[in-house]
mmCIF file of C-alpha atoms in Angstrom:
data_model
loop_
_atom_site.group_PDB
_atom_site.id
_atom_site.type_symbol
_atom_site.label_atom_id
_atom_site.label_comp_id
_atom_site.label_asym_id
_atom_site.label_seq_id
_atom_site.Cartn_x
_atom_site.Cartn_y
_atom_site.Cartn_z
ATOM 1 C CA MET A 1 -42.032 -68.736 -73.831
ATOM 2 C CA PHE A 2 -39.784 -71.478 -72.491
ATOM 3 C CA TYR A 3 -36.312 -72.055 -73.858
ATOM 4 C CA ASP A 4 -33.726 -74.753 -73.561
ATOM 5 C CA VAL A 5 -30.674 -73.861 -75.595
ATOM 6 C CA GLY A 6 -26.932 -74.511 -75.641
ATOM 7 C CA GLU A 7 -24.955 -72.665 -72.977
ATOM 8 C CA LYS A 8 -23.326 -70.392 -75.530
ATOM 9 C CA ARG A 9 -26.674 -69.073 -76.703
ATOM 10 C CA VAL A 10 -28.700 -68.681 -73.494
ATOM 11 C CA GLY A 11 -27.589 -65.107 -72.963
ATOM 12 C CA LYS A 12 -28.462 -64.137 -76.502
ATOM 13 C CA VAL A 13 -31.875 -65.765 -76.377
ATOM 14 C CA LEU A 14 -32.661 -64.118 -73.050
ATOM 15 C CA LYS A 15 -31.617 -60.669 -74.253
ATOM 16 C CA THR A 16 -33.715 -60.987 -77.389
ATOM 17 C CA ALA A 17 -36.776 -62.330 -75.606
ATOM 18 C CA ARG A 18 -36.646 -59.554 -73.005
ATOM 19 C CA ARG A 19 -37.300 -56.997 -75.702
ATOM 20 C CA TYR A 20 -40.730 -58.530 -76.224
ATOM 21 C CA LEU A 21 -41.659 -60.318 -73.012
ATOM 22 C CA THR A 22 -41.148 -60.117 -69.277
ATOM 23 C CA TRP A 23 -38.749 -62.414 -67.517
ATOM 24 C CA ILE A 24 -40.592 -64.678 -65.045
ATOM 25 C CA GLN A 25 -37.951 -67.144 -63.960
ATOM 26 C CA ASN A 26 -34.978 -68.893 -65.468
ATOM 27 C CA SER A 27 -35.709 -69.736 -69.109
ATOM 28 C CA VAL A 28 -39.322 -68.595 -68.821
ATOM 29 C CA LEU A 29 -40.862 -65.368 -70.088
ATOM 30 C CA GLU A 30 -44.409 -64.071 -70.381
ATOM 31 C CA GLY A 31 -46.266 -61.255 -72.027
ATOM 32 C CA ASP A 32 -48.892 -60.457 -74.544
ATOM 33 C CA LEU A 33 -47.998 -59.834 -78.113
ATOM 34 C CA SER A 34 -49.886 -58.901 -81.215
ATOM 35 C CA PRO A 35 -49.702 -61.465 -84.030
ATOM 36 C CA ALA A 36 -47.087 -59.320 -85.794
ATOM 37 C CA THR A 37 -44.805 -58.833 -82.793
ATOM 38 C CA PHE A 38 -45.106 -62.545 -82.044
ATOM 39 C CA GLU A 39 -43.821 -63.301 -85.530
ATOM 40 C CA ALA A 40 -41.019 -60.770 -85.092
ATOM 41 C CA LEU A 41 -39.968 -62.452 -81.841
ATOM 42 C CA LYS A 42 -39.901 -65.874 -83.474
ATOM 43 C CA ILE A 43 -37.811 -64.552 -86.369
ATOM 44 C CA ASP A 44 -35.334 -62.920 -83.998
ATOM 45 C CA VAL A 45 -35.051 -66.032 -81.855
ATOM 46 C CA ARG A 46 -34.638 -68.347 -84.814
ATOM 47 C CA LYS A 47 -31.589 -66.338 -85.946
ATOM 48 C CA ILE A 48 -29.792 -67.278 -82.732
ATOM 49 C CA LEU A 49 -30.766 -70.920 -82.367
ATOM 50 C CA ASP A 50 -28.951 -74.002 -83.483
ATOM 51 C CA LEU A 51 -32.039 -75.683 -84.823
ATOM 52 C CA GLN A 52 -30.421 -79.132 -84.554
ATOM 53 C CA TYR A 53 -29.813 -78.759 -80.855
ATOM 54 C CA ASP A 54 -31.974 -76.059 -79.176
ATOM 55 C CA SER A 55 -35.656 -75.884 -78.485
ATOM 56 C CA VAL A 56 -37.957 -73.022 -77.644
ATOM 57 C CA LEU A 57 -41.600 -73.436 -76.744
ATOM 58 C CA PHE A 58 -44.378 -70.905 -77.014
ATOM 59 C CA TYR A 59 -47.672 -71.379 -75.243
ATOM 60 C CA ALA A 60 -50.243 -69.012 -76.565
ATOM 61 C CA TRP A 61 -53.759 -68.159 -75.390
ATOM 62 C CA ARG A 62 -56.169 -66.338 -77.588
ATOM 63 C CA THR A 63 -57.758 -64.666 -74.577
ATOM 64 C CA GLU A 64 -56.742 -64.439 -70.973
ATOM 65 C CA ARG A 65 -60.203 -65.517 -69.910
ATOM 66 C CA TYR A 66 -59.526 -69.234 -69.948
ATOM 67 C CA MET A 67 -56.072 -69.018 -68.543
ATOM 68 C CA SER A 68 -55.154 -69.358 -64.928
ATOM 69 C CA ARG A 69 -51.758 -69.135 -63.388
ATOM 70 C CA GLU A 70 -50.725 -70.251 -59.942
ATOM 71 C CA VAL A 71 -47.510 -69.609 -58.176
ATOM 72 C CA VAL A 72 -46.158 -71.890 -55.473
ATOM 73 C CA GLY A 73 -43.261 -70.431 -53.532
ATOM 74 C CA VAL A 74 -41.462 -67.250 -54.516
ATOM 75 C CA GLU A 75 -42.766 -65.062 -57.322
ATOM 76 C CA ARG A 76 -39.544 -64.043 -59.073
ATOM 77 C CA GLY A 77 -40.748 -61.832 -61.876
ATOM 78 C CA CYS A 78 -44.013 -60.113 -62.610
ATOM 79 C CA THR A 79 -45.604 -58.414 -65.612
ATOM 80 C CA ASP A 80 -47.112 -55.420 -63.826
ATOM 81 C CA PHE A 81 -47.175 -52.272 -65.955
ATOM 82 C CA MET A 82 -46.736 -49.999 -62.944
ATOM 83 C CA VAL A 83 -43.305 -49.904 -61.384
ATOM 84 C CA MET U 1 -51.525 -51.408 -79.947
ATOM 85 C CA GLY U 2 -48.687 -51.261 -77.470
ATOM 86 C CA LYS U 3 -48.823 -50.858 -73.732
ATOM 87 C CA THR U 4 -48.494 -47.938 -71.428
ATOM 88 C CA LEU U 5 -45.891 -48.099 -68.699
ATOM 89 C CA TYR U 6 -46.251 -46.170 -65.467
ATOM 90 C CA LEU U 7 -43.125 -45.344 -63.476
ATOM 91 C CA LEU U 8 -44.499 -44.401 -60.069
ATOM 92 C CA SER U 9 -41.460 -44.867 -57.910
ATOM 93 C CA SER U 10 -38.127 -43.098 -58.279
ATOM 94 C CA GLY U 11 -35.056 -44.548 -59.917
ATOM 95 C CA SER U 12 -33.334 -44.633 -63.250
ATOM 96 C CA LEU U 13 -34.400 -45.785 -66.667
ATOM 97 C CA LYS U 14 -31.829 -46.760 -69.277
ATOM 98 C CA ARG U 15 -31.206 -48.625 -72.411
ATOM 99 C CA LYS U 16 -29.642 -51.994 -71.750
ATOM 100 C CA ASP U 17 -29.362 -55.020 -74.022
ATOM 101 C CA ASN U 18 -31.502 -53.148 -76.533
ATOM 102 C CA THR U 19 -34.446 -52.932 -74.197
ATOM 103 C CA LEU U 20 -35.592 -50.818 -71.256
ATOM 104 C CA PHE U 21 -34.123 -51.272 -67.810
ATOM 105 C CA VAL U 22 -35.348 -49.734 -64.535
ATOM 106 C CA GLU U 23 -33.338 -49.536 -61.363
ATOM 107 C CA ARG U 24 -34.792 -48.406 -58.055
ATOM 108 C CA VAL U 25 -33.286 -48.152 -54.608
ATOM 109 C CA GLY U 26 -34.009 -51.150 -52.425
ATOM 110 C CA GLU U 27 -35.629 -53.100 -55.229
ATOM 111 C CA LYS U 28 -34.544 -55.591 -57.813
ATOM 112 C CA PRO U 29 -33.759 -54.040 -61.195
ATOM 113 C CA ARG U 30 -36.159 -55.014 -63.953
ATOM 114 C CA PHE U 31 -36.087 -55.278 -67.691
ATOM 115 C CA LEU U 32 -39.157 -54.014 -69.547
ATOM 116 C CA PRO U 33 -40.132 -55.175 -73.026
ATOM 117 C CA VAL U 34 -39.488 -52.325 -75.453
ATOM 118 C CA GLU U 35 -41.218 -53.869 -78.452
ATOM 119 C CA THR U 36 -44.646 -53.809 -76.820
ATOM 120 C CA THR U 37 -44.342 -50.363 -75.239
ATOM 121 C CA ASP U 38 -46.023 -47.301 -76.781
ATOM 122 C CA GLU U 39 -45.701 -44.711 -74.074
ATOM 123 C CA ILE U 40 -44.202 -44.179 -70.654
ATOM 124 C CA MET U 41 -45.680 -42.067 -67.856
ATOM 125 C CA VAL U 42 -43.117 -40.785 -65.443
ATOM 126 C CA MET U 43 -44.529 -39.847 -62.053
ATOM 127 C CA GLY U 44 -41.531 -40.350 -59.740
ATOM 128 C CA GLU U 45 -38.049 -38.889 -59.921
ATOM 129 C CA LEU U 46 -36.204 -40.372 -62.844
ATOM 130 C CA ASP U 47 -32.613 -40.361 -64.027
ATOM 131 C CA LEU U 48 -32.170 -40.834 -67.708
ATOM 132 C CA ASN U 49 -29.645 -40.049 -70.418
ATOM 133 C CA LYS U 50 -29.555 -39.099 -74.053
ATOM 134 C CA SER U 51 -28.897 -42.607 -75.312
ATOM 135 C CA LEU U 52 -32.207 -43.619 -73.783
ATOM 136 C CA LEU U 53 -33.951 -40.760 -75.586
ATOM 137 C CA GLU U 54 -32.336 -41.773 -78.840
ATOM 138 C CA PHE U 55 -33.504 -45.320 -78.265
ATOM 139 C CA LEU U 56 -37.041 -44.165 -77.510
ATOM 140 C CA THR U 57 -37.049 -42.078 -80.671
ATOM 141 C CA GLN U 58 -35.981 -45.088 -82.676
ATOM 142 C CA LYS U 59 -38.732 -47.191 -81.110
ATOM 143 C CA GLN U 60 -41.294 -44.348 -81.384
ATOM 144 C CA ILE U 61 -42.040 -44.322 -77.691
ATOM 145 C CA ILE U 62 -43.466 -41.134 -76.245
ATOM 146 C CA LEU U 63 -42.516 -40.037 -72.717
ATOM 147 C CA HIS U 64 -44.771 -37.978 -70.453
ATOM 148 C CA PHE U 65 -43.580 -36.287 -67.269
ATOM 149 C CA PHE U 66 -45.569 -35.295 -64.200
ATOM 150 C CA ASN U 67 -44.496 -33.103 -61.317
ATOM 151 C CA TYR U 68 -44.652 -33.869 -57.647
ATOM 152 C CA HIS U 69 -48.363 -33.111 -57.422
ATOM 153 C CA GLY U 70 -49.207 -35.285 -60.402
ATOM 154 C CA TYR U 71 -49.584 -32.259 -62.681
ATOM 155 C CA TYR U 72 -48.565 -32.700 -66.278
ATOM 156 C CA ALA U 73 -45.088 -31.254 -66.739
ATOM 157 C CA GLY U 74 -44.271 -32.025 -70.339
ATOM 158 C CA THR U 75 -43.650 -34.581 -72.999
ATOM 159 C CA TYR U 76 -40.664 -35.952 -74.816
ATOM 160 C CA TYR U 77 -42.277 -36.039 -78.247
ATOM 161 C CA PRO U 78 -39.891 -38.005 -80.454
ATOM 162 C CA ARG U 79 -39.184 -36.833 -83.972
ATOM 163 C CA GLU U 80 -42.295 -37.098 -86.125
ATOM 164 C CA HIS U 81 -42.231 -40.463 -87.780
ATOM 165 C CA MET U 82 -45.468 -40.005 -89.676
ATOM 166 C CA ASN U 83 -44.597 -37.179 -91.984
ATOM 167 C CA SER U 84 -47.077 -35.868 -94.410
ATOM 168 C CA GLY U 85 -46.804 -32.406 -95.925
ATOM 169 C CA ALA U 86 -50.288 -32.773 -97.352
ATOM 170 C CA VAL U 87 -51.903 -33.264 -93.967
ATOM 171 C CA ILE U 88 -49.981 -30.436 -92.271
ATOM 172 C CA LEU U 89 -50.976 -28.056 -95.047
ATOM 173 C CA ALA U 90 -54.592 -29.147 -94.973
ATOM 174 C CA GLN U 91 -54.650 -28.783 -91.205
ATOM 175 C CA ALA U 92 -53.184 -25.297 -91.282
ATOM 176 C CA ALA U 93 -55.449 -24.235 -94.145
ATOM 177 C CA HIS U 94 -58.427 -25.561 -92.212
ATOM 178 C CA TYR U 95 -57.371 -23.552 -89.196
ATOM 179 C CA THR U 96 -56.966 -20.285 -91.043
ATOM 180 C CA ASP U 97 -60.270 -20.602 -92.883
ATOM 181 C CA GLU U 98 -62.588 -19.086 -90.266
ATOM 182 C CA ALA U 99 -65.778 -20.696 -91.550
ATOM 183 C CA ARG U 100 -64.386 -24.197 -91.870
ATOM 184 C CA ARG U 101 -62.624 -23.960 -88.551
ATOM 185 C CA HIS U 102 -65.854 -22.880 -86.874
ATOM 186 C CA LYS U 103 -67.720 -25.770 -88.421
ATOM 187 C CA LEU U 104 -65.280 -28.372 -87.107
ATOM 188 C CA ALA U 105 -65.009 -26.688 -83.705
ATOM 189 C CA SER U 106 -68.785 -26.598 -83.298
ATOM 190 C CA THR U 107 -69.034 -30.271 -84.272
ATOM 191 C CA LEU U 108 -66.526 -31.051 -81.529
ATOM 192 C CA ILE U 109 -68.558 -29.140 -78.995
ATOM 193 C CA VAL U 110 -71.824 -30.736 -80.055
ATOM 194 C CA GLY U 111 -70.179 -34.137 -79.625
ATOM 195 C CA ALA U 112 -68.818 -33.213 -76.216
ATOM 196 C CA ILE U 113 -72.141 -31.889 -74.949
ATOM 197 C CA GLU U 114 -73.974 -34.891 -76.323
ATOM 198 C CA ASN U 115 -71.659 -37.175 -74.373
ATOM 199 C CA MET U 116 -72.285 -35.091 -71.233
ATOM 200 C CA ARG U 117 -76.006 -35.596 -71.749
ATOM 201 C CA LYS U 118 -75.496 -39.344 -72.169
ATOM 202 C CA VAL U 119 -73.714 -39.441 -68.811
ATOM 203 C CA VAL U 120 -76.413 -37.420 -67.050
ATOM 204 C CA ALA U 121 -79.214 -39.456 -68.616
ATOM 205 C CA TYR U 122 -77.517 -42.705 -67.650
ATOM 206 C CA TYR U 123 -77.464 -41.756 -63.986
ATOM 207 C CA GLN U 124 -80.949 -40.313 -64.168
ATOM 208 C CA ARG U 125 -82.149 -43.779 -65.142
ATOM 209 C CA ARG U 126 -79.951 -45.652 -62.734
ATOM 210 C CA ALA U 127 -80.179 -43.533 -59.645
ATOM 211 C CA SER U 128 -83.525 -41.881 -60.495
ATOM 212 C CA LEU U 129 -82.119 -38.409 -60.009
ATOM 213 C CA ASP U 130 -83.996 -35.218 -60.647
ATOM 214 C CA VAL U 131 -81.863 -33.715 -63.380
ATOM 215 C CA GLU U 132 -84.380 -32.707 -66.061
ATOM 216 C CA ASP U 133 -83.345 -29.063 -65.704
ATOM 217 C CA ILE U 134 -79.684 -29.843 -66.408
ATOM 218 C CA LEU U 135 -80.543 -32.058 -69.339
ATOM 219 C CA SER U 136 -82.731 -29.436 -70.978
ATOM 220 C CA ASP U 137 -80.084 -26.742 -70.456
ATOM 221 C CA LEU U 138 -77.444 -28.961 -72.028
ATOM 222 C CA GLU U 139 -79.729 -29.560 -74.968
ATOM 223 C CA ARG U 140 -80.151 -25.809 -75.337
ATOM 224 C CA PHE U 141 -76.383 -25.241 -75.320
ATOM 225 C CA GLU U 142 -75.937 -28.007 -77.846
ATOM 226 C CA ALA U 143 -78.396 -26.353 -80.207
ATOM 227 C CA MET U 144 -76.691 -22.979 -79.741
ATOM 228 C CA ALA U 145 -73.249 -24.178 -80.740
ATOM 229 C CA PRO U 146 -73.602 -24.421 -84.539
ATOM 230 C CA GLN U 147 -75.294 -20.998 -84.644
ATOM 231 C CA SER U 148 -72.656 -19.123 -82.659
ATOM 232 C CA GLY U 149 -70.715 -16.510 -84.551
ATOM 233 C CA SER U 150 -67.114 -17.274 -83.726
ATOM 234 C CA VAL U 151 -64.803 -19.768 -82.142
ATOM 235 C CA PRO U 152 -64.362 -17.700 -78.955
ATOM 236 C CA ALA U 153 -68.176 -17.633 -78.646
ATOM 237 C CA LEU U 154 -68.131 -21.397 -78.996
ATOM 238 C CA MET U 155 -65.630 -21.657 -76.154
ATOM 239 C CA GLY U 156 -68.050 -19.598 -74.088
ATOM 240 C CA ILE U 157 -70.910 -21.996 -74.806
ATOM 241 C CA GLU U 158 -68.647 -24.904 -73.979
ATOM 242 C CA GLY U 159 -67.734 -23.296 -70.667
ATOM 243 C CA ASN U 160 -71.355 -22.596 -69.751
ATOM 244 C CA ALA U 161 -72.429 -26.106 -70.679
ATOM 245 C CA ARG U 162 -69.649 -27.582 -68.624
ATOM 246 C CA ASN U 163 -70.490 -25.420 -65.581
ATOM 247 C CA ARG U 164 -74.085 -26.516 -65.765
ATOM 248 C CA TYR U 165 -72.987 -30.109 -66.214
ATOM 249 C CA TYR U 166 -70.717 -29.941 -63.192
ATOM 250 C CA GLN U 167 -73.750 -29.110 -61.010
ATOM 251 C CA PHE U 168 -74.928 -32.625 -61.730
ATOM 252 C CA PHE U 169 -71.875 -34.020 -59.919
ATOM 253 C CA ASP U 170 -73.065 -32.864 -56.493
ATOM 254 C CA ARG U 171 -76.543 -34.255 -57.087
ATOM 255 C CA LEU U 172 -75.167 -37.663 -57.951
ATOM 256 C CA VAL U 173 -72.404 -37.990 -55.405
ATOM 257 C CA GLN U 174 -73.929 -38.219 -51.957
ATOM 258 C CA ASP U 175 -70.664 -38.472 -50.021
ATOM 259 C CA GLU U 176 -70.039 -35.126 -48.330
ATOM 260 C CA ALA U 177 -66.268 -35.676 -48.638
ATOM 261 C CA PHE U 178 -66.611 -35.457 -52.404
ATOM 262 C CA LYS U 179 -68.736 -32.392 -52.878
ATOM 263 C CA MET U 180 -67.396 -30.115 -55.571
ATOM 264 C CA VAL U 181 -69.473 -26.932 -54.984
ATOM 265 C CA GLU U 182 -67.588 -25.209 -57.778
ATOM 266 C CA ARG U 183 -64.891 -26.121 -60.222
ATOM 267 C CA THR U 184 -61.501 -24.821 -59.163
ATOM 268 C CA ARG U 185 -58.140 -25.343 -60.759
ATOM 269 C CA ARG U 186 -54.581 -24.521 -59.887
ATOM 270 C CA PRO U 187 -54.803 -25.470 -57.126
ATOM 271 C CA PRO U 188 -57.822 -27.752 -56.849
ATOM 272 C CA SER U 189 -59.660 -26.713 -53.662
ATOM 273 C CA ASN U 190 -61.224 -30.049 -52.774
ATOM 274 C CA ARG U 191 -61.093 -33.743 -53.449
ATOM 275 C CA MET U 192 -63.536 -33.782 -56.363
ATOM 276 C CA ASN U 193 -61.660 -30.973 -58.086
ATOM 277 C CA ALA U 194 -58.389 -32.804 -57.544
ATOM 278 C CA LEU U 195 -59.813 -35.957 -59.146
ATOM 279 C CA ILE U 196 -61.192 -34.070 -62.121
ATOM 280 C CA SER U 197 -57.964 -32.183 -62.737
ATOM 281 C CA PHE U 198 -55.796 -35.264 -62.476
ATOM 282 C CA LEU U 199 -57.931 -37.424 -64.752
ATOM 283 C CA ASN U 200 -58.525 -34.645 -67.245
ATOM 284 C CA SER U 201 -54.804 -34.344 -67.722
ATOM 285 C CA MET U 202 -54.591 -38.121 -68.231
ATOM 286 C CA CYS U 203 -57.204 -37.765 -70.932
ATOM 287 C CA TYR U 204 -55.283 -34.963 -72.670
ATOM 288 C CA ILE U 205 -52.199 -37.101 -72.624
ATOM 289 C CA LEU U 206 -54.012 -40.113 -74.002
ATOM 290 C CA ALA U 207 -55.185 -37.967 -76.883
ATOM 291 C CA LEU U 208 -51.681 -36.630 -77.489
ATOM 292 C CA SER U 209 -50.174 -40.106 -77.617
ATOM 293 C CA GLN U 210 -52.737 -41.178 -80.143
ATOM 294 C CA ILE U 211 -52.251 -38.110 -82.306
ATOM 295 C CA TYR U 212 -48.535 -38.949 -82.398
ATOM 296 C CA ARG U 213 -49.492 -42.108 -84.253
ATOM 297 C CA THR U 214 -51.362 -40.214 -86.968
ATOM 298 C CA HIS U 215 -50.192 -37.667 -89.532
ATOM 299 C CA LEU U 216 -51.812 -34.804 -87.644
ATOM 300 C CA ASP U 217 -49.821 -32.071 -85.947
ATOM 301 C CA PRO U 218 -50.865 -31.802 -82.294
ATOM 302 C CA ARG U 219 -49.949 -28.090 -82.217
ATOM 303 C CA ILE U 220 -52.803 -27.037 -84.480
ATOM 304 C CA GLY U 221 -56.113 -27.325 -82.669
ATOM 305 C CA PHE U 222 -59.442 -26.070 -83.970
ATOM 306 C CA LEU U 223 -61.583 -25.444 -80.961
ATOM 307 C CA HIS U 224 -58.649 -24.565 -78.713
ATOM 308 C CA GLU U 225 -56.641 -21.661 -80.006
ATOM 309 C CA THR U 226 -53.357 -22.545 -81.643
ATOM 310 C CA ASN U 227 -50.757 -20.439 -79.897
ATOM 311 C CA PHE U 228 -47.182 -20.405 -78.754
ATOM 312 C CA ARG U 229 -47.709 -22.453 -75.673
ATOM 313 C CA ARG U 230 -48.026 -26.093 -76.573
ATOM 314 C CA PHE U 231 -50.270 -28.756 -77.978
ATOM 315 C CA SER U 232 -53.902 -27.964 -78.540
ATOM 316 C CA LEU U 233 -55.364 -30.545 -80.929
ATOM 317 C CA ASN U 234 -55.242 -33.126 -78.169
ATOM 318 C CA LEU U 235 -57.421 -30.842 -76.020
ATOM 319 C CA ASP U 236 -60.017 -30.813 -78.815
ATOM 320 C CA LEU U 237 -59.969 -34.548 -79.097
ATOM 321 C CA ALA U 238 -60.147 -35.098 -75.325
ATOM 322 C CA GLU U 239 -63.236 -32.895 -75.087
ATOM 323 C CA ILE U 240 -65.317 -35.624 -76.727
ATOM 324 C CA PHE U 241 -64.065 -38.318 -74.375
ATOM 325 C CA LYS U 242 -63.883 -36.516 -71.025
ATOM 326 C CA PRO U 243 -67.512 -37.189 -70.038
ATOM 327 C CA ILE U 244 -67.387 -40.863 -70.946
ATOM 328 C CA LEU U 245 -63.919 -41.711 -69.681
ATOM 329 C CA VAL U 246 -63.054 -39.253 -66.916
ATOM 330 C CA ASP U 247 -66.391 -38.430 -65.332
ATOM 331 C CA ARG U 248 -67.864 -41.920 -65.432
ATOM 332 C CA LEU U 249 -64.677 -43.262 -63.871
ATOM 333 C CA ILE U 250 -64.802 -40.664 -61.078
ATOM 334 C CA PHE U 251 -68.382 -41.623 -60.220
ATOM 335 C CA SER U 252 -67.578 -45.292 -60.052
ATOM 336 C CA LEU U 253 -64.426 -44.764 -57.987
ATOM 337 C CA VAL U 254 -66.251 -42.533 -55.506
ATOM 338 C CA ASN U 255 -69.551 -44.423 -55.325
ATOM 339 C CA ARG U 256 -67.850 -47.768 -54.837
ATOM 340 C CA ARG U 257 -65.637 -46.144 -52.202
ATOM 341 C CA GLU U 258 -62.498 -47.288 -53.977
ATOM 342 C CA ILE U 259 -61.163 -43.816 -53.538
ATOM 343 C CA GLN U 260 -61.613 -42.269 -50.095
ATOM 344 C CA GLU U 261 -60.682 -39.270 -47.980
ATOM 345 C CA LYS U 262 -57.471 -40.923 -46.841
ATOM 346 C CA HIS U 263 -56.167 -40.914 -50.446
ATOM 347 C CA PHE U 264 -55.830 -37.146 -50.480
ATOM 348 C CA GLU U 265 -53.470 -34.712 -48.871
ATOM 349 C CA LYS U 266 -53.535 -30.977 -48.298
ATOM 350 C CA GLU U 267 -50.428 -29.274 -49.554
ATOM 351 C CA THR U 268 -48.866 -26.010 -48.501
ATOM 352 C CA GLY U 269 -50.363 -23.366 -50.759
ATOM 353 C CA GLY U 270 -53.898 -24.654 -50.116
ATOM 354 C CA GLY U 271 -54.300 -27.250 -52.843
ATOM 355 C CA ILE U 272 -55.690 -30.703 -52.234
ATOM 356 C CA TYR U 273 -54.022 -33.490 -54.148
ATOM 357 C CA LEU U 274 -54.075 -37.251 -54.417
ATOM 358 C CA ASN U 275 -51.358 -38.913 -52.400
ATOM 359 C CA ASP U 276 -49.164 -41.701 -53.766
ATOM 360 C CA ARG U 277 -51.579 -44.466 -52.858
ATOM 361 C CA GLY U 278 -54.565 -42.563 -54.207
ATOM 362 C CA ARG U 279 -52.758 -41.785 -57.421
ATOM 363 C CA GLU U 280 -51.932 -45.441 -57.941
ATOM 364 C CA ILE U 281 -55.559 -46.508 -57.423
ATOM 365 C CA VAL U 282 -56.777 -43.888 -59.860
ATOM 366 C CA LEU U 283 -54.151 -44.745 -62.483
ATOM 367 C CA ARG U 284 -54.850 -48.471 -62.322
ATOM 368 C CA ALA U 285 -58.567 -47.790 -62.734
ATOM 369 C CA TRP U 286 -57.839 -45.391 -65.594
ATOM 370 C CA GLU U 287 -55.623 -47.846 -67.413
ATOM 371 C CA THR U 288 -58.232 -50.601 -67.041
ATOM 372 C CA ARG U 289 -60.910 -48.209 -68.274
ATOM 373 C CA VAL U 290 -59.138 -47.107 -71.433
ATOM 374 C CA ASN U 291 -58.307 -50.676 -72.315
ATOM 375 C CA GLU U 292 -61.916 -51.717 -71.916
ATOM 376 C CA THR U 293 -63.468 -52.649 -75.230
ATOM 377 C CA ILE U 294 -66.829 -51.909 -76.718
ATOM 378 C CA GLU U 295 -68.325 -53.241 -79.898
ATOM 379 C CA HIS U 296 -67.877 -50.661 -82.612
ATOM 380 C CA PRO U 297 -71.249 -50.099 -84.266
ATOM 381 C CA ARG U 298 -69.890 -49.882 -87.800
ATOM 382 C CA LEU U 299 -66.773 -52.026 -87.734
ATOM 383 C CA LYS U 300 -68.598 -54.848 -85.893
ATOM 384 C CA ARG U 301 -65.560 -55.645 -83.820
ATOM 385 C CA ASN U 302 -64.339 -54.823 -80.361
ATOM 386 C CA VAL U 303 -62.360 -51.640 -79.958
ATOM 387 C CA SER U 304 -60.786 -50.300 -76.774
ATOM 388 C CA TYR U 305 -61.400 -46.698 -75.707
ATOM 389 C CA ARG U 306 -57.762 -46.044 -76.443
ATOM 390 C CA GLY U 307 -58.238 -47.416 -79.947
ATOM 391 C CA LEU U 308 -61.398 -45.356 -80.296
ATOM 392 C CA MET U 309 -59.413 -42.225 -79.496
ATOM 393 C CA ARG U 310 -56.981 -43.074 -82.293
ATOM 394 C CA MET U 311 -59.877 -43.650 -84.673
ATOM 395 C CA GLU U 312 -61.268 -40.251 -83.658
ATOM 396 C CA ALA U 313 -57.962 -38.677 -84.667
ATOM 397 C CA TYR U 314 -58.164 -40.469 -88.033
ATOM 398 C CA LYS U 315 -61.649 -39.116 -88.491
ATOM 399 C CA ILE U 316 -60.394 -35.564 -87.980
ATOM 400 C CA GLN U 317 -57.624 -36.238 -90.436
ATOM 401 C CA LYS U 318 -60.152 -37.419 -92.984
ATOM 402 C CA HIS U 319 -62.311 -34.402 -92.323
ATOM 403 C CA ILE U 320 -59.555 -31.865 -93.002
ATOM 404 C CA LEU U 321 -58.545 -33.754 -96.136
ATOM 405 C CA ASP U 322 -62.162 -33.255 -97.335
ATOM 406 C CA ASP U 323 -62.655 -36.958 -97.425
ATOM 407 C CA THR U 324 -65.410 -37.749 -94.917
ATOM 408 C CA PRO U 325 -67.083 -35.068 -92.761
ATOM 409 C CA TYR U 326 -66.268 -35.462 -89.082
ATOM 410 C CA ASP U 327 -68.962 -37.052 -86.984
ATOM 411 C CA PRO U 328 -67.972 -37.242 -83.331
ATOM 412 C CA PHE U 329 -68.134 -40.437 -81.308
ATOM 413 C CA VAL U 330 -71.174 -40.500 -79.073
ATOM 414 C CA SER U 331 -71.590 -43.142 -76.451
ATOM 415 C CA ARG U 332 -74.764 -45.193 -76.851
ATOM 416 C CA TRP U 333 -75.792 -45.472 -73.226
#
């Protein structure tokens, strides 16, 4: 999920998204969601947005098999389930 | 199905911004997504407060604690959210009816022994081991189970079968460092025993977490005596899966040398336990294993072993409600 929203709403969007996904870097979160939780996230986010001004993008993969992810520089957040 | 979170290092866990928040010394604090979490395993030292527990109850997240040695210490089992008087009554009635209890208990044992045989036969094919004697004994025990007179007698058969089955471990594992010789608990006397004990408790916990998501009451077991101590239905359920999940995983960890002598430590009091590094390797392998999927023969779709455990609990629920007789899961290879 990538978001670009008005300054007044960034905090709210971040807090909501963090309940579902893991923070990766500013305005970017990752995670894997079931179809239902994905819908729930979209509903929660939509409540905050000013739909005339803000935009939020979701990139979804049906399986992780065809996805690759490369980091250049510092890895700021990770989705590891062991902490 | 949600995720399992492992807290290996020490720190504090709290509710913050309506989600989970971990803080550890010397490391950056991290938020964890609450909506995708089903259970939390706490291995390190953890500070928490009541508002976190309230939050976990609300989100139906179950919390398991382990002591310093990795032994299971207890569970924060949030208020039942799947209430059903009908199921509790049926479960209790099933327990008190000696004949029906014996029938279900013996089915569980037959399933467990059958899965042991599958494991032995698999390695007989793969490593061409001489294990005919063990296989035929297991078959004998399996046939004895339904004819035994009482549940304690069944437990005896189960114990004998398992002892015989454990002899297969030393034939398969060539590494001297991982010889078991005999099964010892509390404390485990060698590395193999330590691995078995640790992973068995992970299996019991997996079963408990899945039972929490059904209408069943984990305190009323059928094979394992229901008593004043704690949960027992999860022990019944785990019995079926221990050979496939725990034992197979141990063989692959040891044979591929992913787990080695250096991952164990001797403690005062004589026990041998996994050290922090070893525990992390085993837990990562365990988590990968239970999330592995297989194609379900009847549903024709992929189901993870964790999901399979839940379905096994549903099957027991259906059995005690006199809906469909329980037929234990048996691995096909």
